[in-house]
Coordinates of C-alpha atoms in Angstrom, one line a residue:
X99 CA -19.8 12.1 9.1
X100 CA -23.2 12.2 7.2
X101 CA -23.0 11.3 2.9
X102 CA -22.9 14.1 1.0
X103 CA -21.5 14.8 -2.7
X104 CA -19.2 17.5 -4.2
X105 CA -19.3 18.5 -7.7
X106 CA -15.9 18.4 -9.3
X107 CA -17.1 19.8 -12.6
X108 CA -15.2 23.0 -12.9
X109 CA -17.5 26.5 -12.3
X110 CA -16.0 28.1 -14.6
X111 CA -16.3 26.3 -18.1
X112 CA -14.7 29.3 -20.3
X113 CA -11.8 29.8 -17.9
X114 CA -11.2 25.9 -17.9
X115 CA -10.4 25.7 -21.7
X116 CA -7.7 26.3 -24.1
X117 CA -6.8 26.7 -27.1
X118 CA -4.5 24.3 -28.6
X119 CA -3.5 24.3 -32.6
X120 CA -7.0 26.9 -32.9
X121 CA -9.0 23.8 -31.0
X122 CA -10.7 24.4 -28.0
X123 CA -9.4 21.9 -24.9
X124 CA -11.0 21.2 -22.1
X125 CA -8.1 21.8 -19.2
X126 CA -7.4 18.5 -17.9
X127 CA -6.6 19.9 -14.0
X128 CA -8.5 22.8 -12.5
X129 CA -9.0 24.5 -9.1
X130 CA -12.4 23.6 -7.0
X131 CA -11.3 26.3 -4.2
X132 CA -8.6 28.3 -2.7
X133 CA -8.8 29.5 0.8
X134 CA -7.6 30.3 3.5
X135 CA -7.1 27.2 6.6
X136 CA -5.5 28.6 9.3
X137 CA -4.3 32.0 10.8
X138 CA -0.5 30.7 10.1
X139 CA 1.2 28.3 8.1
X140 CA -0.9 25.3 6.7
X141 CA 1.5 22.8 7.6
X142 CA -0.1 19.4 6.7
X143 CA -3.9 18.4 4.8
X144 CA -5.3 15.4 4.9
X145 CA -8.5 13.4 3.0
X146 CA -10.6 10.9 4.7
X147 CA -10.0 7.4 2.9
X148 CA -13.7 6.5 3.3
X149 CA -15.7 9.4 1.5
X150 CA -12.7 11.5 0.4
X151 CA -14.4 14.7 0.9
X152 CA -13.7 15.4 4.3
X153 CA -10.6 16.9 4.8
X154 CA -8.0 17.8 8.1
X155 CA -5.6 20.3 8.2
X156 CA -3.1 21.3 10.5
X157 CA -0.9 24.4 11.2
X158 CA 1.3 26.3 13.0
X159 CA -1.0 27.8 15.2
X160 CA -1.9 25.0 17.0
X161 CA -5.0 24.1 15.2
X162 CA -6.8 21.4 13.2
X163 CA -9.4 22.2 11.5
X164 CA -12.0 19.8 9.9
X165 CA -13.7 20.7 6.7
X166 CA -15.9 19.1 4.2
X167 CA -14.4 19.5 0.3
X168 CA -17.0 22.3 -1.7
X169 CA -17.7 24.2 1.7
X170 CA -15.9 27.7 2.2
X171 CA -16.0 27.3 6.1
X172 CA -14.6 24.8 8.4
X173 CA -17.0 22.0 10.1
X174 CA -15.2 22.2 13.3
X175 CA -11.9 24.1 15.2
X176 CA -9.9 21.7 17.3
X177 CA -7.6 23.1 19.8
X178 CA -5.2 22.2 23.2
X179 CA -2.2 21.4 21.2
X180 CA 0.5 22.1 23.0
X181 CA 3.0 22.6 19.1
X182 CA 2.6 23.5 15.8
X183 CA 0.4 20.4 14.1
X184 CA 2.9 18.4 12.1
X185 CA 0.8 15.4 10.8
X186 CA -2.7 14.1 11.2
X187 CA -4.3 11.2 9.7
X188 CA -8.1 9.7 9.8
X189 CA -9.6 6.3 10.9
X190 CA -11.1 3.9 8.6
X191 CA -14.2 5.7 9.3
X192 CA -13.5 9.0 9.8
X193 CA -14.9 8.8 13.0
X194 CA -11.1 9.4 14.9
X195 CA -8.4 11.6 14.0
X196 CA -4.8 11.5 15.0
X197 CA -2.6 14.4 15.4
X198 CA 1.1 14.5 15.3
X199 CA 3.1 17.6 16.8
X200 CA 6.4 19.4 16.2
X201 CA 7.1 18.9 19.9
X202 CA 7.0 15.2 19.5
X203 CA 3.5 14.7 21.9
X204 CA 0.3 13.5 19.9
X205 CA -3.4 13.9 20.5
X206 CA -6.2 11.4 19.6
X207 CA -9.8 13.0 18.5
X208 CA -13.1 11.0 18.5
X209 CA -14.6 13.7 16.1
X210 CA -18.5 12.4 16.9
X211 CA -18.2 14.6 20.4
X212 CA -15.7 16.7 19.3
X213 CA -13.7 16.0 22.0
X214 CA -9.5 14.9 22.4
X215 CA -9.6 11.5 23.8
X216 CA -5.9 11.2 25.3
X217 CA -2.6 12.6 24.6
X218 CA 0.6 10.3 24.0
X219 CA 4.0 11.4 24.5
X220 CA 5.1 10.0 21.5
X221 CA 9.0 11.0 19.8
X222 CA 11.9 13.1 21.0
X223 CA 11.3 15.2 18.7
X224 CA 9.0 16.6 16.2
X225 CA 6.5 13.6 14.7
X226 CA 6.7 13.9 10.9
X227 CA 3.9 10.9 10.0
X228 CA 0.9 9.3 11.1
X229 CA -0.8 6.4 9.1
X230 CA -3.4 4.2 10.8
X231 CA -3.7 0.3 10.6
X232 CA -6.1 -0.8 8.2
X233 CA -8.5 -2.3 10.8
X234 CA -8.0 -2.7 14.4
X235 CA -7.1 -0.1 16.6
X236 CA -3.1 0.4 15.8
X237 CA -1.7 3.1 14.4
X238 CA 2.0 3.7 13.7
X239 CA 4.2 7.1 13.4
X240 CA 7.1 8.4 12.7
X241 CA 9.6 11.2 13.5
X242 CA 12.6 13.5 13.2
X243 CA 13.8 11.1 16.0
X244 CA 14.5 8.9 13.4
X245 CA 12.1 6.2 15.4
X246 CA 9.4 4.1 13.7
X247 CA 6.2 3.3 16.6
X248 CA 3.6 0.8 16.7
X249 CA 0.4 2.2 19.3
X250 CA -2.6 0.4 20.6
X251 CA -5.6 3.2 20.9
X252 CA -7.0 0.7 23.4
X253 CA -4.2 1.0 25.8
X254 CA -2.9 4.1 24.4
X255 CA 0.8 3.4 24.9
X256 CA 3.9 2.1 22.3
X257 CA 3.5 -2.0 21.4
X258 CA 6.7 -1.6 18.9
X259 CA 9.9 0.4 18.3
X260 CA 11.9 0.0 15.5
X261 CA 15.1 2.0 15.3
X262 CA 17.0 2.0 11.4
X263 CA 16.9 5.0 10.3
X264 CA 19.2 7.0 9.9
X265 CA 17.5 10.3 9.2
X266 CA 13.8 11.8 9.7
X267 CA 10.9 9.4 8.3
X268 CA 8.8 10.8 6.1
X269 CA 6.3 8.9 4.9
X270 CA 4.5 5.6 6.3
X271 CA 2.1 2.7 5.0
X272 CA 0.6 -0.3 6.0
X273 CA 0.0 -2.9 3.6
X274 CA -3.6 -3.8 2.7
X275 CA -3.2 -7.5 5.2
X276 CA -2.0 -5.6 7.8
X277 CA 1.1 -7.8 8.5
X278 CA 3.5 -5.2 7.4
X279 CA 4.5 -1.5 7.5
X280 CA 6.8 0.3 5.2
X281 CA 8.4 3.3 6.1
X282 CA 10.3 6.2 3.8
X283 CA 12.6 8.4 5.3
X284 CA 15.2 11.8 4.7
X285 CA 18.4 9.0 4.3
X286 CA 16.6 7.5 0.9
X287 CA 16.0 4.4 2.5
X288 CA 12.8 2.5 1.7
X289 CA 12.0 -0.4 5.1
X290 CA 9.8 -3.5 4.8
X291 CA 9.0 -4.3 8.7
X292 CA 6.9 -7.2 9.9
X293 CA 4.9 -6.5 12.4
X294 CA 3.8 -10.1 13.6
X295 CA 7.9 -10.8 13.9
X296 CA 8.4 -7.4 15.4
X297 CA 11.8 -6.7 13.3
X298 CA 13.4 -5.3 9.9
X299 CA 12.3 -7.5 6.8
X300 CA 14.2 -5.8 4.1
X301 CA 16.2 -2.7 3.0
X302 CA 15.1 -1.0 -0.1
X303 CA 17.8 1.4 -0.9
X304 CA 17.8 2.4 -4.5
X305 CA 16.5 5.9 -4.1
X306 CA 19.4 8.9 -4.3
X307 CA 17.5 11.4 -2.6
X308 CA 15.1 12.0 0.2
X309 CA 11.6 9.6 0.1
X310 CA 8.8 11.2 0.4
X311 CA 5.8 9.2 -0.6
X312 CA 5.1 5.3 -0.8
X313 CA 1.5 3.2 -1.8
X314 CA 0.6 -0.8 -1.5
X315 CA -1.1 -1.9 -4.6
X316 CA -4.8 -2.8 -2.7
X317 CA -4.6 -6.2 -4.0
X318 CA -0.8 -7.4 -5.9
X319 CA 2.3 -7.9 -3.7
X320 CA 4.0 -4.1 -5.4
X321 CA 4.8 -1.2 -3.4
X322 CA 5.5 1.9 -5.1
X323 CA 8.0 4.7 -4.3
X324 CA 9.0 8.3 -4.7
X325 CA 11.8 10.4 -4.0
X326 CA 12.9 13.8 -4.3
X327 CA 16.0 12.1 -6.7
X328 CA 12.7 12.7 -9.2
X329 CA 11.8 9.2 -9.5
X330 CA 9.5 6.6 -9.2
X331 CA 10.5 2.9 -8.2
X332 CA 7.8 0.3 -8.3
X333 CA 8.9 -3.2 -5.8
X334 CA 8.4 -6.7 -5.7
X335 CA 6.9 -8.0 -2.8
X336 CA 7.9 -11.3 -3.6
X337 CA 11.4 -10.7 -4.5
X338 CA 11.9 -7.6 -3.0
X339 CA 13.5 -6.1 -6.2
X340 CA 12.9 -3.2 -8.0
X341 CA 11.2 -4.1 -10.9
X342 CA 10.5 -1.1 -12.4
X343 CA 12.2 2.8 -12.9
X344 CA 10.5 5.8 -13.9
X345 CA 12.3 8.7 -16.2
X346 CA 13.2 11.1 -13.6
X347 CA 11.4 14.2 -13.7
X348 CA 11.7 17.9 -14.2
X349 CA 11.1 18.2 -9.7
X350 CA 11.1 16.5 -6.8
X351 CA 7.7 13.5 -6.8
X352 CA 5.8 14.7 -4.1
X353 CA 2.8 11.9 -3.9
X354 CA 2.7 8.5 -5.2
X355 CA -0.4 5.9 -5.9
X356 CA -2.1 3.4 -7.7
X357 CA -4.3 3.6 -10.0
X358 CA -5.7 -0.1 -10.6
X359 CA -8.5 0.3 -12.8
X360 CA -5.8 1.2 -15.4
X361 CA -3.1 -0.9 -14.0
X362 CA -0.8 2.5 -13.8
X363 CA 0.7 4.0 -10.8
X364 CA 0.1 8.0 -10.6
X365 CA 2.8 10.5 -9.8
X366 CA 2.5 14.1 -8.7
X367 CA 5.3 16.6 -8.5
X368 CA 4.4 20.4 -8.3
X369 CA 4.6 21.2 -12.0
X370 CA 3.3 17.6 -13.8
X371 CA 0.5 14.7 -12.8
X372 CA 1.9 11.9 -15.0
X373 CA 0.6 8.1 -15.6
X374 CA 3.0 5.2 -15.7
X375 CA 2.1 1.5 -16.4
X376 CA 2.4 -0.2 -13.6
X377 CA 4.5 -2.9 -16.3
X378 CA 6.9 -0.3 -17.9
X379 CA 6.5 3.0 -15.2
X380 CA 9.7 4.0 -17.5
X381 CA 6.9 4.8 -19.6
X382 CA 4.6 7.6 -19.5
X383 CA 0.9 6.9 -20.6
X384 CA -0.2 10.2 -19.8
X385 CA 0.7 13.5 -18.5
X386 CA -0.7 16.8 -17.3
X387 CA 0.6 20.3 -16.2
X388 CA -0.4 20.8 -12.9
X389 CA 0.0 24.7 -10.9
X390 CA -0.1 23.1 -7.6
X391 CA 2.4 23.8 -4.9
X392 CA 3.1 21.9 -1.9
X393 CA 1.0 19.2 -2.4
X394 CA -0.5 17.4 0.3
X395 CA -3.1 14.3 -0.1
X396 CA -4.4 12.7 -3.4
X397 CA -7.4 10.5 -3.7
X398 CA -9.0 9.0 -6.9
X399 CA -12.6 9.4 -6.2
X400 CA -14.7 6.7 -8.3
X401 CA -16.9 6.4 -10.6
X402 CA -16.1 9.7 -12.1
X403 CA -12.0 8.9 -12.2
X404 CA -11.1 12.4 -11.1
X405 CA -7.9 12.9 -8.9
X406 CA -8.8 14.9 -5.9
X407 CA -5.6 16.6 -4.8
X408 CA -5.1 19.0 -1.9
X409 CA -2.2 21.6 -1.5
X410 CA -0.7 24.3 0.9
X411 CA 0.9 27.4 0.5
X412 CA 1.1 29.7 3.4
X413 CA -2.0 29.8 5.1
X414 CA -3.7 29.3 1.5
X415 CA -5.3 26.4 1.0
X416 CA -6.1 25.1 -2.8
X417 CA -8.4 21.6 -3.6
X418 CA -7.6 20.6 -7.0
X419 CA -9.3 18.6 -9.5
X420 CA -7.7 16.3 -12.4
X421 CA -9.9 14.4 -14.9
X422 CA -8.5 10.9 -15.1
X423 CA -10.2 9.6 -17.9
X424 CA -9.5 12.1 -21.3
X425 CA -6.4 10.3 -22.6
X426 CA -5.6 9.5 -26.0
X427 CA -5.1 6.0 -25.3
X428 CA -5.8 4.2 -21.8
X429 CA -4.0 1.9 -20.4
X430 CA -6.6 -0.5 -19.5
X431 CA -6.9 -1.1 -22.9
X432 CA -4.1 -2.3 -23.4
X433 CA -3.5 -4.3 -20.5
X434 CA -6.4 -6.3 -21.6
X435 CA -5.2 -6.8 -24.7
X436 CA -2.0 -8.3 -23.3
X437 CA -3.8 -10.4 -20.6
X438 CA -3.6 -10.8 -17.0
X439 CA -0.4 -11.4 -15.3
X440 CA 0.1 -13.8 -13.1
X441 CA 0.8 -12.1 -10.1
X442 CA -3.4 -11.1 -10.0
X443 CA -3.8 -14.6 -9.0
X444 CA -1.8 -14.5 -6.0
X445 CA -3.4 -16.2 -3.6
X446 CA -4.9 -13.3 -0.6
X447 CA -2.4 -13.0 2.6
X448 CA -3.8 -13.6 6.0
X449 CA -4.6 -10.6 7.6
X450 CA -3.3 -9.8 10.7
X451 CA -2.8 -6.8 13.8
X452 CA 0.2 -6.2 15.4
X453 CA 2.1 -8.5 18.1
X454 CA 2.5 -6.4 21.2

């Protein structure tokens, strides 16, 4: 897609203040645009990694539609699948788009020509997640079938399997090397897996309820976790230990990630956006009331440190907008002030693409 730029300013200054204590306040999170997507049921939304204003949605009439954030009108309709769209997720350069269906089957786009590229059979049943390797061309997804799948674009067939679950998987990320994959899923089970081995690494099982998001720090060995037990866990990829809790919250955590300019790990539920250090997430550095509803992506967009957020209800899509940087005291500051830790000078991982 050709650059472009979205103002995230709010339109409407007087409606995006309040009064506090007989001060005026800027509101903190406000809505860019509410729409509607798709003639049913907006099932899943997506934002490109690499500009983070292009945005995928899927629903239950078969559909995905690609739109660019700002515009009131979709860039382009994709149809042919055969089951409501499930999942969908972007390349690197948001030149390819892979689609996940309830029926199990997904569909690979090349978005230049507009055109699907092949279908794979995929699951058993329905495919809950897509997530794409962070350079070659692998992609991995995962399903009510409980199955975790490793697939070469370039063959376009299954390299890996890995069976563990016991319960749907709902959410998947690769780490920023590319060796290994961790998935979430409906049984509260975290799983490291290595794809160069091709097996389980380790079992990360302190959740009480269902997982439903996870994020790699881009550049410390940490993986963050949350759960609908209204939590957030923060790992060590060293010891593979929890080294961190969060307060549980008033609902479920629907999106985790990390915010490294401050150090802190953001976590979204659908009433509160709140800021944990990443070295006491029992902490909360910040927090702001949110009106979202089934929340679907989140991206930081930089230099500006506003959240992008994008949520579905209905048919109605909203794009949200939450301004990172008007906090009473930032972490950064602090962390500063403390020093580095050691684990910044890690020394970098070799990257590496999956073993067939």
């Amino acid at each position: 897609f050709p650059g472009f730029w979205v103002d995230l300013t709010p339109k409407n200054r007087v409606a995006n203040h309040r009064i506090v204590h007989g001060a005026v306040m800027a509101k903190r999170v406000w809505k860019l645009q509410d729409f509607v997507a798709h003639s049913g049921r907006v099932q899943c939304a997506r934002l490109g990694e690499k500009s983070g204003q292009v945005l995928a949605t899927g629903g239950d009439d078969k559909r995905v539609n690609i739109w660019k954030v700002g515009k009131a009108n979709a860039m382009m309709s994709l149809t042919g699948h055969t089951s409501a769209v499930e999942c969908l997720v972007f390349d690197k350069q948001e030149e390819v788009l892979i689609v996940g269906c309830g029926g199990g089957s997904m569909q690979c786009w090349n978005l230049e020509y507009r055109k699907m590229a092949g279908s794979l059979a995929g699951h058993r049943n329905a495919c809950t997640c897509v997530e794409f390797h962070p350079y070659g061309e692998f992609f991995a997804s995962g399903s009510n079938d409980t199955n975790l799948k490793i697939w070469d674009l370039r063959r376009k067939s299954c390299i890996q399997t890995y069976p563990g679950h016991s319960a749907a998987i709902s959410s998947i990320r690769f780490s920023p090397h590319g060796r290994w994959v961790a998935s979430g899923g409906l049984d509260n089970q975290v799983k490291i897996w290595d794809l160069t081995a091709g097996k389980q690494m380790k079992d990360l099982d302190l959740h009480k309820a269902a997982v439903t998001s996870l994020a790699f720090h881009p550049k410390e060995y940490l993986l963050v976790s949350g759960s609908a037990d209204r939590t957030v866990i923060l790992w060590s990829l060293e010891s593979f230990t929890s080294v961190g809790l969060s307060t549980a919250g008033m609902t479920a955590v629907q999106a985790v990630k990390f915010y490294p300019e401050d150090q802190a790990i953001l976590s979204a539920s659908q009433d509160m956006l709140r800021i944990h250090p990443c070295d006491a997430i029992s902490n909360t550095s910040d927090a702001m009331d949110v009106e979202w509803k089934g929340l679907q992506d989140m991206r930081i967009c930089y230099p500006e440190e506003k959240l992008l957020a994008v949520s579905a209800e209905g048919s109605q899509l909203g794009i949200w907008v939450a301004d990172l940087q008007r906090r009473e005291a930032k972490v950064a500051a602090v962390s500063r002030a403390r020093g580095n830790s050691g684990s910044a000078a890690r020394p970098a991982m070799e990257r590496a693409c999956p073993n067939p």
